[in-house]
Amino acid sequence: MTSPAERNPAVEQLIARSHSLGADPRTTNYGGGNTSAKGTAIDPATGGPVELLWVKGSGGDLGTLAPSGLAVLRLDRMRALTGVYPGVEREDEMVAAFEYCLHGKGGAAPSIDTTMHGFVDAPHVDHLHPDAGLAIATAADGEELTRRIFADKVRWVPWRRPGFQLGLDIAAISNDNPDVVGCILGGHGITAWGRTSDECEANSLWIIRTIDDYIAAHGRPDPFGAAREGFTALPDAERRARALALAPTLRAIASQDRRMVGHFTDTDVVLDFLASQKAPALAELGTSCPDHFLRTKVKPMLLDLPPTAPLEQTIERLHELHAAYRDDYAGYYARNADEDSPAIRGADPLIILIPGVGMFSYGINSQTARVAGAFYTNTINVMRGAEALSTYAPVPEREKFRIEYWALEEAKLQRLPKPKPLAAKVALITGGAGGIGSAIARRFAAEGACVVIADLDAAGAKAVASELGDADVALGLSCDVRDADQVRAAINATVLAFGGLDIVVNNAGLAVSKPLLETTESDWDAEHDVLAKGSFLVSRAGGRVLIDQGLGGDILYISSKNAVFAGPNNIAYSSAKADQSHQVRLLAAELGQHGIKVNGINPDAVVRDSGIFAGAWAADRAATYGVPEEELGAYYAQRSLLKREVLPEHVANVAFVLCTDEFSHTTGLHVPVDSGVTGAFLR
Ligand SMILES: NC(=O)c1ccc[n+]([C@@H]2O[C@H](COP(=O)([O-])OP(=O)(O)OC[C@H]3O[C@@H](n4cnc5c(N)ncnc54)[C@H](O)[C@@H]3O)[C@@H](O)[C@H]2O)c1
Ligand SMILES: [Zn+2]
């Protein structure tokens, strides 16, 4: 049987309208707003018609809404809720009552906004958080502006926290005034309605466009004031360099309470705001839309030095501002919390603004960090609109707190799955396009890490990255580990993409198998350039970020059984592997003071998926042992103590656990992953 949400024309129109509205971030913020349709379907229990409400449920985004993201409720039961509504003080209890109005199983959980959709009689309703609508909603004289811009076609609804009562307020306006097409919700957004889906969408867009036109015609030309001397954007290259120089410090600031992933934005919208006279005062007022408080915190942290200030001085100042931010946030919590409030959720900023350079936004994963940045860009647009016509006046602190620490929001957070072991960690894997490297990348991504795959084989690196997910999960890039500039560029790209670095895996490699007398100088150099020098360059560039961040970290070396075992015909490869193994010990000794662990893995005979074994190496090894090439994997297995063939994922398993808290007290270790080779026992 199909679910009630499917194959109903009202639902099809609703989905199409939602996608169209959700496609433009100025129409509503990511994940924000909700849409609905009312219609009739056949009730499978009675065979008769039943009036239903389809409304976007909790979570998800309008732009990608699917029928499964809709909550489906019976209108007769919804309407009956007014009879049991205990009043605004206990309005949160009504969320549980929605569960008793659901029609059929499946579908999304009804959100707090379900009331406004259900009680407005019009069959189609949009509730959105457009930048333009919020500009009026947050203007000090928003009510007066609404009257001036819309005469009586759009009404003002004073701020109140989203919930049952707000739905009743909106429904009263809508149901009693047939000429009114929507309303501006003070401090919050807009709601519009229509008899058809097209009419509803047209009304929503008309409200937004009318405000935009009004601001263009009547607004001040420079709502943020003139540019501050010295605070304008640095030229591109200098800006990026400065962002990179500051990123480790900023990530440490954002991660004092909990490790965060970062996202960097240096659009003109951000840079122009940060250069402006009004930026400090406006930033202090914070964001307004209720959707924003959890993602951006109530206000950002803004650097008060120009981008040309000496780096040392800037870093020192950032630490002072961080301490002040934490005090301020703790004060905000203490002023507003009561005995029922959830515990404080950490006092570090989620948005850090650096004039002349850009915005760093943070979250528990890359998507969250990116969306936080998008939300603050929305806030800048809102402030610009409000200041063009009036004065930006977001809802008071107490109301912000009531949203940020709302019991219903807390319950949602509590329901989130436990973070994965590598959540909020950023890993760079050299040679990640190859057999072992790609297995490590896959495992790390599955465990929650953001992964950068750096390989000489750019196409291969990109292919592995896109297999793992979108740009929020993985990045594939071209990098020759023999070249210090390319290594630095790869580390920089990692830091700009994900805000920092936590795990470096030296895995790139190649193998040649020749007797001493046939080994050429170029064989020797090829091995030592990639394995010895390449690892050194990657550890050096990555280590600099790890040290600057001060958040510890892991450096792994995929060394080899051959670093220990002295087999024949292997002088160039095995001695370069031994060099890598000693780098593990040397760096473990040197970097321990920074909390950075350095460990090695000694695999052996990983034939499957290995580029090395696809080359001449396999033929040489097969000839050396006198077995057919295709039986090499099996040959190695029977030669081992455990008689098991070693696969890339076995190496990846160990790479993963070495980077978890289970190995928090282990550094300078080499772990064999060779099914047991007595000749390679460590002693
Ligand atoms: N396969 C085994 O049995 C085995 C055993 C012990 C150790 N190892 C080591 O494991 C690592 C991975 O080996 P694999 O078996 O997956 O081989 P692989 O050939 O499948 O992967 C190696 C990757 O390194 C990349 N690479 C080579 N030179 C590079 C450079 N200069 N810069 C950046 N990337 C470069 C290659 O393009 C390739 O994608 C190597 O260091 C290898 O020595 C492998
Ligand atoms: Zn809303």
XYZ file of C-alpha atoms and ligand atoms in Angstrom:
728
model
C 0.000 0.000 0.000
C 1.295 3.448 -0.817
C 1.730 5.871 2.040
C -0.868 8.647 2.356
C 1.693 11.248 1.255
C 2.182 9.686 -2.142
C 0.287 10.094 -5.400
C -1.939 12.922 -4.223
C -1.928 16.003 -6.512
C -1.836 18.294 -3.466
C 1.377 16.588 -2.369
C 2.945 16.761 -5.794
C 2.275 20.501 -5.986
C 3.568 20.969 -2.449
C 6.829 19.192 -3.200
C 7.326 21.154 -6.431
C 6.627 24.474 -4.682
C 8.967 23.606 -1.808
C 11.795 22.801 -4.208
C 11.276 26.050 -6.051
C 11.226 28.116 -2.835
C 14.149 26.234 -1.315
C 16.383 26.755 -4.356
C 17.224 30.363 -3.444
C 18.992 30.942 -0.094
C 17.529 34.474 0.030
C 14.020 32.986 0.098
C 14.721 30.891 3.160
C 17.764 29.777 5.103
C 19.022 26.201 4.711
C 16.714 23.818 6.581
C 14.514 26.735 7.588
C 10.862 27.382 6.940
C 8.093 24.938 6.117
C 5.307 24.536 3.626
C 1.969 22.758 3.682
C -1.079 21.719 1.703
C -4.513 20.568 2.739
C -6.543 18.118 0.728
C -8.744 15.084 0.719
C -7.691 11.464 0.472
C -9.422 8.136 0.882
C -9.087 6.847 4.427
C -8.013 3.194 4.141
C -9.809 2.428 7.412
C -13.267 3.618 6.300
C -13.062 3.758 2.526
C -14.482 7.249 2.829
C -12.830 10.649 2.293
C -10.649 12.195 4.995
C -9.340 15.762 5.175
C -5.573 15.846 5.613
C -2.757 18.303 6.210
C 0.615 17.570 4.619
C 3.294 19.714 6.223
C 7.069 19.669 6.090
C 8.175 17.862 9.226
C 10.963 18.525 11.646
C 14.442 18.619 10.052
C 15.339 18.503 6.366
C 15.454 21.268 3.811
C 12.746 22.670 1.521
C 15.066 22.487 -1.497
C 15.299 18.697 -1.268
C 11.989 17.892 0.440
C 10.631 14.419 -0.405
C 7.181 13.008 0.479
C 8.846 11.099 3.320
C 9.836 14.473 4.839
C 6.173 15.417 5.272
C 4.102 14.902 8.384
C 0.549 13.847 7.507
C -2.168 14.842 9.972
C -5.946 14.558 10.106
C -7.493 18.018 10.042
C -10.525 17.121 12.160
C -8.292 15.959 14.988
C -5.905 18.894 14.555
C -8.776 21.347 14.797
C -9.993 19.622 17.946
C -6.702 20.542 19.662
C -7.937 24.080 20.356
C -10.414 22.457 22.758
C -7.665 20.981 24.933
C -5.085 23.786 24.537
C -4.077 24.724 28.105
C -2.820 28.237 27.205
C 0.463 29.809 26.153
C 2.330 28.936 29.355
C 1.948 25.232 28.589
C 1.946 25.431 24.802
C 4.948 23.084 24.464
C 2.756 20.205 25.639
C 0.812 20.467 22.392
C 3.733 19.088 20.389
C 3.088 15.679 21.951
C -0.618 16.021 21.087
C 0.248 16.310 17.364
C 1.262 12.658 17.536
C -2.401 11.805 18.130
C -3.451 13.622 14.949
C -1.179 11.649 12.622
C -2.725 9.819 9.706
C -1.060 6.481 9.036
C 2.493 5.453 9.810
C 5.758 6.767 8.447
C 6.395 10.335 7.419
C 8.297 12.923 9.416
C 7.670 14.058 12.984
C 5.401 17.137 13.078
C 7.373 20.297 13.827
C 6.514 23.101 16.211
C 5.170 25.117 13.258
C 2.436 22.577 12.465
C -0.210 24.708 14.223
C 0.169 27.715 11.942
C -0.277 25.451 8.910
C -3.214 23.563 10.361
C -5.251 26.460 11.709
C -4.925 28.800 8.739
C -7.973 27.824 6.656
C -6.305 28.530 3.301
C -5.341 25.229 1.643
C -1.712 26.213 0.985
C 0.646 27.878 3.457
C 4.335 28.866 3.325
C 6.353 29.846 6.359
C 9.764 31.224 5.349
C 12.796 33.050 6.743
C 13.714 35.283 3.787
C 16.446 37.885 4.250
C 14.047 40.595 3.034
C 11.232 39.506 5.351
C 13.591 39.351 8.304
C 14.885 42.833 7.491
C 11.395 44.191 8.210
C 10.831 41.687 11.026
C 13.959 42.918 12.822
C 13.598 46.638 12.046
C 12.961 48.718 15.154
C 9.761 50.034 13.548
C 8.856 46.845 11.693
C 5.152 47.155 12.394
C 5.004 50.670 10.960
C 7.103 49.623 7.939
C 4.781 46.687 7.270
C 1.844 49.077 7.132
C 3.714 51.519 4.901
C 4.947 48.884 2.462
C 1.873 46.669 2.273
C -1.056 48.852 3.350
C -3.375 46.143 4.671
C -2.494 43.198 2.444
C 0.213 41.926 4.784
C -0.132 42.206 8.559
C 2.346 42.422 11.423
C 2.395 39.708 14.098
C 4.428 40.715 17.164
C 7.311 38.457 18.217
C 6.565 35.386 20.169
C 8.448 32.128 20.332
C 7.285 29.706 17.616
C 4.589 27.403 18.932
C 0.889 26.757 19.309
C -0.031 30.319 20.241
C 1.864 31.853 17.310
C -0.115 29.519 15.034
C -3.377 30.762 16.549
C -2.266 34.417 16.163
C -1.546 33.908 12.469
C -4.705 31.904 11.857
C -6.813 34.660 13.418
C -5.431 37.182 10.912
C -5.702 34.862 7.953
C -9.172 33.494 8.611
C -10.789 36.813 9.516
C -9.328 38.922 6.697
C -9.894 37.518 3.204
C -7.841 40.309 1.576
C -4.733 39.639 3.628
C -2.226 37.338 1.835
C 0.389 36.967 4.542
C 2.088 38.399 7.578
C 5.451 39.516 8.846
C 6.335 37.700 12.064
C 8.262 40.096 14.286
C 11.872 38.966 14.865
C 11.258 35.787 12.897
C 10.140 35.655 9.224
C 7.031 35.565 7.082
C 3.970 33.399 6.550
C 1.873 33.558 3.378
C -1.059 31.537 2.062
C -3.163 30.966 -1.036
C -6.142 29.097 -2.446
C -3.877 27.246 -4.840
C -0.260 26.194 -4.568
C 0.705 28.669 -7.296
C -1.134 31.491 -5.569
C 0.602 30.696 -2.286
C 4.059 30.691 -3.878
C 3.240 33.886 -5.760
C 2.173 35.555 -2.502
C 5.372 34.488 -0.727
C 7.543 35.756 -3.551
C 5.483 38.939 -3.896
C 6.077 39.789 -0.219
C 9.809 39.203 -0.623
C 10.118 41.151 -3.904
C 7.993 44.023 -2.637
C 10.300 44.462 0.346
C 13.379 44.231 -1.884
C 11.935 46.884 -4.202
C 10.990 49.086 -1.279
C 14.508 48.886 0.162
C 15.986 49.650 -3.262
C 13.736 52.674 -3.687
C 13.723 54.057 -0.142
C 16.720 52.568 1.653
C 19.951 54.327 2.575
C 22.661 53.715 -0.028
C 25.241 52.679 2.602
C 23.324 50.993 5.441
C 26.532 49.856 7.170
C 28.181 53.297 6.987
C 31.489 54.113 5.324
C 34.397 51.676 5.230
C 36.775 51.749 8.199
C 40.288 52.804 7.316
C 42.544 49.731 7.143
C 39.735 47.200 7.566
C 38.941 46.646 3.894
C 39.666 43.313 2.210
C 43.275 42.333 1.592
C 44.115 41.355 -2.007
C 43.226 37.713 -2.800
C 46.591 36.050 -2.221
C 47.373 37.982 0.954
C 43.894 37.290 2.281
C 44.269 33.558 1.790
C 47.730 33.626 3.374
C 46.389 35.482 6.391
C 43.423 33.120 6.681
C 45.835 30.178 6.662
C 48.104 31.781 9.232
C 45.175 32.348 11.587
C 43.155 29.171 10.945
C 44.916 26.904 13.492
C 44.514 29.473 16.286
C 40.875 30.071 15.367
C 40.072 26.369 15.304
C 41.668 25.975 18.722
C 39.485 28.833 19.977
C 36.328 27.276 18.555
C 37.326 23.860 19.922
C 38.131 24.575 23.555
C 34.973 22.834 24.769
C 34.520 20.431 21.885
C 36.487 19.722 18.716
C 34.981 21.493 15.711
C 35.363 21.442 11.949
C 35.703 24.850 10.281
C 34.488 26.499 7.111
C 35.955 29.656 5.567
C 33.926 32.256 3.649
C 35.412 35.361 2.067
C 32.617 36.593 -0.159
C 32.108 40.300 -0.837
C 28.997 40.265 1.382
C 31.136 39.206 4.348
C 34.177 41.364 3.554
C 32.134 44.520 2.923
C 30.273 44.106 6.204
C 33.498 43.496 8.134
C 35.071 46.630 6.633
C 32.145 48.815 7.669
C 31.839 51.365 10.455
C 28.825 49.656 11.922
C 30.206 46.100 11.973
C 31.301 46.103 15.647
C 27.987 47.409 16.983
C 25.859 45.220 14.714
C 27.873 42.066 15.358
C 27.336 42.623 19.063
C 23.544 42.696 18.565
C 23.748 39.174 17.197
C 21.490 37.174 14.942
C 17.723 37.176 15.072
C 15.967 34.345 13.250
C 15.070 31.591 15.764
C 16.602 29.036 13.423
C 20.026 30.625 13.853
C 20.739 30.585 17.561
C 21.757 26.954 17.811
C 23.892 27.088 14.680
C 25.650 30.433 15.087
C 25.245 31.117 18.833
C 23.562 34.381 19.714
C 26.505 36.468 18.571
C 29.813 36.068 16.720
C 33.326 36.888 17.895
C 34.774 39.816 15.951
C 38.470 40.698 15.765
C 39.041 44.398 16.415
C 42.408 44.683 14.678
C 43.071 45.463 11.003
C 44.343 42.608 8.808
C 47.741 44.281 8.558
C 48.412 44.106 12.301
C 51.445 41.929 13.129
C 50.463 38.228 13.263
C 51.764 37.691 16.803
C 49.794 40.639 18.100
C 46.674 39.418 16.310
C 46.950 35.940 17.779
C 47.423 37.366 21.241
C 44.403 39.599 20.782
C 42.300 36.678 19.537
C 43.049 34.778 22.732
C 42.001 37.798 24.802
C 38.803 38.172 22.816
C 38.121 34.457 23.233
C 38.413 34.708 27.011
C 36.079 37.710 26.959
C 33.640 35.866 24.686
C 33.514 32.912 27.048
C 32.896 35.172 30.043
C 30.184 37.003 28.156
C 28.502 33.752 27.117
C 28.672 32.336 30.625
C 27.088 35.586 31.842
C 24.312 35.288 29.255
C 23.642 31.728 30.399
C 23.720 32.634 34.086
C 21.417 35.647 33.604
C 18.789 33.677 31.745
C 18.911 30.071 32.921
C 16.553 28.723 35.551
C 16.540 25.374 37.343
C 14.767 23.680 34.412
C 17.203 24.926 31.757
C 19.440 22.412 30.004
C 23.139 22.592 30.955
C 25.335 25.152 29.201
C 26.461 23.739 25.836
C 29.933 25.225 25.611
C 31.007 28.831 25.512
C 33.185 29.024 22.397
C 32.154 31.105 19.384
C 30.773 29.335 16.311
C 31.293 32.356 14.047
C 34.612 34.212 14.094
C 34.882 37.346 11.970
C 38.261 38.629 10.809
C 38.011 42.014 9.033
C 39.864 42.123 5.718
C 40.147 38.326 5.690
C 36.737 36.672 6.062
C 34.480 34.565 8.248
C 35.324 31.264 9.931
C 32.297 29.219 10.930
C 32.384 26.053 13.034
C 30.278 22.972 13.608
C 30.461 19.361 14.718
C 30.871 18.360 11.082
C 31.678 20.111 7.837
C 28.055 20.481 6.739
C 27.091 22.092 10.047
C 30.074 24.437 9.847
C 29.180 25.451 6.280
C 25.516 26.020 7.149
C 26.497 28.145 10.169
C 28.468 30.356 7.760
C 25.524 30.513 5.364
C 23.262 31.536 8.257
C 25.565 34.355 9.273
C 25.614 35.529 5.657
C 21.793 35.596 5.922
C 22.172 37.665 9.090
C 24.415 40.178 7.331
C 21.815 40.549 4.570
C 19.065 40.972 7.155
C 21.036 43.620 9.052
C 21.767 45.471 5.809
C 18.078 45.581 4.914
C 16.989 46.599 8.400
C 19.627 49.321 8.620
C 18.739 50.605 5.145
C 15.225 51.494 6.297
C 15.457 51.680 10.060
C 17.547 50.342 12.923
C 18.363 46.643 13.324
C 16.659 45.500 16.525
C 16.649 41.729 16.991
C 14.592 40.023 19.705
C 15.809 40.606 23.274
C 18.443 38.399 24.873
C 15.934 36.631 27.101
C 13.956 35.456 24.054
C 17.117 34.313 22.305
C 17.940 32.253 25.344
C 14.421 30.778 25.463
C 15.014 29.500 21.925
C 18.643 28.396 22.319
C 17.924 26.469 25.527
C 14.348 25.456 24.700
C 13.448 22.091 26.219
C 12.118 20.948 22.829
C 15.414 21.784 21.107
C 17.338 20.082 23.887
C 15.227 16.962 23.393
C 16.137 16.988 19.682
C 19.831 17.292 20.543
C 19.539 14.439 23.027
C 18.034 12.241 20.325
C 20.997 12.793 17.985
C 23.116 9.677 17.568
C 26.333 9.533 19.571
C 29.175 11.146 17.567
C 31.312 8.691 15.619
C 34.845 8.064 16.926
C 36.529 10.326 14.341
C 33.772 12.984 14.259
C 35.121 16.514 13.749
C 38.568 15.151 12.847
C 40.271 16.104 9.606
C 42.606 13.552 8.000
C 45.026 13.884 5.093
C 46.094 10.649 3.412
C 48.923 10.696 0.901
C 48.753 8.109 -1.836
C 45.050 7.896 -0.967
C 44.117 6.856 -4.497
C 45.922 3.528 -4.044
C 44.846 0.257 -2.484
C 45.799 0.765 1.161
C 45.338 4.563 1.101
C 41.804 4.390 -0.285
C 40.884 1.720 2.272
C 42.097 4.043 5.042
C 40.162 6.953 3.508
C 36.999 4.836 3.382
C 37.354 3.718 6.987
C 38.135 7.199 8.297
C 35.145 8.689 6.459
C 32.896 5.921 7.769
C 34.078 6.774 11.285
C 33.075 10.421 10.854
C 36.288 12.115 9.707
C 36.607 14.684 6.942
C 39.114 13.170 4.542
C 41.576 14.681 2.095
C 43.024 12.287 -0.459
C 46.298 13.629 -1.835
C 47.908 11.634 -4.610
C 50.173 11.990 -7.620
C 47.223 10.448 -9.431
C 44.819 13.415 -9.307
C 42.007 11.642 -11.145
C 42.289 8.670 -8.795
C 42.246 10.951 -5.737
C 39.116 12.726 -6.973
C 37.438 9.409 -7.786
C 38.001 8.120 -4.239
C 36.758 11.427 -2.788
C 33.558 11.393 -4.801
C 32.967 7.760 -3.897
C 33.079 8.810 -0.227
C 30.618 11.686 -0.547
C 30.326 15.364 -1.342
C 32.676 18.221 -0.497
C 31.492 18.113 3.142
C 33.020 14.647 3.498
C 36.032 14.331 1.235
C 38.364 16.291 -0.995
C 40.603 14.736 -3.635
C 43.627 16.630 -4.833
C 46.800 16.281 -6.813
C 50.003 16.288 -4.800
C 53.516 15.023 -5.398
C 54.927 14.407 -1.935
C 58.463 14.923 -3.303
C 57.735 18.606 -3.854
C 57.634 20.853 -0.763
C 55.481 23.459 -2.512
C 52.877 20.907 -3.549
C 52.847 19.439 -0.049
C 52.295 22.877 1.461
C 49.519 23.546 -1.056
C 47.784 20.277 -0.108
C 47.947 21.102 3.596
C 46.654 24.624 2.875
C 43.766 23.268 0.819
C 42.906 20.954 3.708
C 42.902 23.778 6.224
C 40.772 26.021 4.004
C 38.311 23.212 3.263
C 37.840 21.887 6.793
C 39.330 24.504 9.092
C 42.310 22.477 10.329
C 44.036 19.118 10.458
C 44.162 16.272 12.988
C 45.518 13.157 11.285
C 48.305 12.854 8.729
C 48.876 9.506 7.028
C 52.147 9.022 5.176
C 51.063 6.294 2.816
C 52.266 7.338 -0.665
C 54.765 4.857 -1.972
C 56.137 2.809 -4.794
C 58.297 -0.282 -4.862
C 61.184 -1.626 -6.851
C 62.673 -5.074 -6.273
C 66.217 -5.546 -7.558
C 69.457 -7.107 -6.404
C 72.165 -4.710 -5.252
C 74.152 -4.872 -8.470
C 71.147 -4.030 -10.647
C 69.805 -1.232 -8.470
C 70.423 2.076 -10.227
C 70.916 5.456 -8.609
C 67.557 6.487 -9.975
C 65.928 3.413 -8.371
C 67.496 4.461 -5.107
C 66.414 8.089 -5.481
C 62.881 7.182 -6.563
C 62.332 5.211 -3.356
C 64.033 7.641 -1.025
C 62.461 10.723 -2.602
C 58.918 9.464 -2.099
C 59.200 7.385 1.071
C 61.896 9.132 3.093
C 61.870 12.719 1.856
C 58.163 12.766 0.937
C 57.098 11.607 4.393
C 59.424 14.139 5.976
C 57.920 16.979 3.909
C 54.356 15.920 4.697
C 55.066 15.466 8.411
C 56.779 18.850 8.510
C 53.967 20.766 6.777
C 51.218 18.906 8.634
C 53.088 19.052 11.936
C 53.207 22.845 11.729
C 49.385 22.994 11.680
C 49.065 20.409 14.459
C 51.500 22.332 16.661
C 49.802 25.692 15.977
C 46.364 24.264 16.750
C 47.495 22.818 20.067
C 44.808 20.123 19.828
C 47.175 17.154 19.653
C 46.857 14.915 16.617
C 48.161 11.798 14.938
C 50.860 11.195 12.373
C 50.838 7.697 10.898
C 53.410 6.059 8.686
C 52.424 3.150 6.503
C 55.869 1.628 6.652
C 56.445 -2.068 5.889
C 57.446 -5.433 7.185
C 60.482 -4.786 5.004
C 61.574 -1.973 7.307
C 62.490 -4.768 9.728
C 62.869 -7.915 7.685
C 66.040 -8.237 5.632
C 64.924 -10.028 2.492
C 66.799 -10.397 -0.778
C 66.674 -8.015 -3.757
C 65.224 -5.118 -1.832
C 67.949 -2.619 -0.951
C 66.315 0.576 -2.288
C 62.757 -0.006 -1.036
C 63.531 -1.606 2.308
C 66.149 0.902 3.361
C 63.751 3.757 2.518
C 61.094 1.965 4.612
C 63.579 1.699 7.476
C 64.092 5.444 7.157
C 60.327 5.967 7.538
C 60.275 3.738 10.596
C 62.945 5.785 12.284
C 61.011 8.972 11.442
C 58.195 7.480 13.556
C 60.474 7.174 16.571
C 62.203 10.501 16.057
C 58.974 12.447 15.655
C 57.234 10.606 18.487
C 60.084 11.790 20.696
C 59.983 15.343 19.390
C 56.245 15.948 19.098
C 55.044 14.263 22.286
C 55.266 17.605 24.103
C 52.544 18.876 21.743
C 50.290 15.908 22.409
C 50.949 14.602 18.904
C 51.190 10.812 18.617
C 53.340 9.304 15.887
C 52.885 5.631 15.074
C 53.667 3.252 12.249
C 52.060 0.269 10.593
C 54.094 -2.512 9.020
C 51.930 -4.287 6.465
C 53.062 -7.190 4.374
C 51.863 -8.736 1.164
C 48.728 -6.701 0.541
C 48.222 -7.862 -3.018
C 44.575 -7.001 -3.645
C 43.980 -3.494 -5.081
C 47.659 -2.628 -4.724
C 49.166 -0.536 -7.506
C 52.527 -1.767 -6.343
C 51.565 -5.372 -6.937
C 50.063 -4.479 -10.288
C 53.503 -3.357 -11.488
C 56.806 -5.096 -12.036
C 57.130 -5.713 -8.306
C 54.621 -8.562 -8.413
C 56.424 -10.301 -11.254
C 59.775 -9.836 -9.528
C 58.462 -11.125 -6.202
C 56.705 -14.037 -7.876
C 59.934 -14.917 -9.673
C 61.931 -14.525 -6.466
C 59.634 -17.004 -4.675
C 59.049 -19.209 -7.724
C 55.232 -19.019 -7.739
C 52.787 -17.875 -10.473
C 51.966 -14.178 -10.158
C 48.209 -14.705 -9.642
C 48.918 -16.969 -6.670
C 51.104 -14.464 -4.886
C 48.390 -13.466 -2.360
C 47.754 -17.096 -1.461
C 51.504 -17.788 -1.355
C 52.050 -14.981 1.159
C 49.092 -16.190 3.235
C 50.353 -19.757 3.579
C 53.806 -18.425 4.411
C 52.388 -16.457 7.387
C 51.778 -17.728 10.908
C 48.019 -17.104 10.742
C 47.693 -18.350 7.130
C 45.476 -15.386 6.346
C 45.716 -13.128 3.351
C 46.257 -9.482 4.339
C 43.782 -7.103 2.674
C 43.843 -3.284 2.506
C 41.001 -3.023 5.038
C 43.089 -4.891 7.628
C 45.661 -2.107 7.419
C 42.853 0.477 7.550
C 41.419 -1.112 10.715
C 44.706 -0.565 12.525
C 45.145 2.947 11.118
C 41.716 3.756 12.538
C 42.199 2.365 16.031
C 45.606 4.007 16.389
C 43.852 7.376 15.965
C 41.105 6.685 18.503
C 41.089 7.317 22.232
C 41.727 3.598 22.741
C 45.344 4.392 21.822
C 45.538 7.733 23.609
C 48.681 6.749 25.491
C 50.663 5.113 22.696
C 53.276 6.802 20.549
C 56.390 5.589 18.750
C 54.775 2.184 18.143
C 54.921 0.004 15.025
C 52.067 -2.419 14.494
C 52.665 -5.333 12.116
C 49.710 -6.170 9.874
C 51.273 -9.182 8.183
C 49.396 -12.251 9.480
C 52.543 -13.061 11.474
C 56.020 -13.125 9.983
C 58.602 -14.282 12.518
C 61.424 -12.603 10.626
C 59.685 -9.265 11.104
C 58.974 -9.623 14.841
C 59.809 -6.429 16.644
C 62.098 -6.567 19.579
N 50.894 -3.545 -0.737
C 51.733 -4.056 0.160
O 51.903 -5.241 0.311
C 52.470 -3.171 1.097
C 53.218 -3.738 2.100
C 53.924 -2.911 2.965
C 53.857 -1.558 2.811
N 53.112 -1.026 1.829
C 53.092 0.424 1.693
O 51.759 0.891 1.703
C 51.683 2.096 0.966
C 50.532 1.986 -0.036
O 50.792 0.928 -0.911
P 49.699 0.245 -1.844
O 49.954 -1.178 -1.808
O 48.375 0.732 -1.508
O 50.163 0.766 -3.281
P 49.402 1.607 -4.374
O 50.345 1.715 -5.539
O 48.069 1.015 -4.626
O 49.234 3.025 -3.713
C 50.298 3.943 -3.605
C 49.785 5.316 -3.988
O 50.828 6.271 -3.792
C 50.767 7.202 -4.835
N 52.061 7.863 -5.020
C 53.213 7.358 -5.519
N 54.148 8.298 -5.558
C 53.601 9.432 -5.077
C 54.071 10.758 -4.891
N 55.318 11.102 -5.227
N 53.240 11.655 -4.369
C 51.969 11.308 -4.052
N 51.456 10.084 -4.223
C 52.267 9.160 -4.735
C 50.384 6.383 -6.036
O 49.841 7.193 -7.066
C 49.393 5.405 -5.457
O 48.068 5.892 -5.569
C 53.038 2.294 0.331
O 53.808 3.172 1.102
C 53.623 0.913 0.386
O 55.022 0.917 0.386
C 52.414 -1.803 0.961
Zn 10.278 29.978 11.480
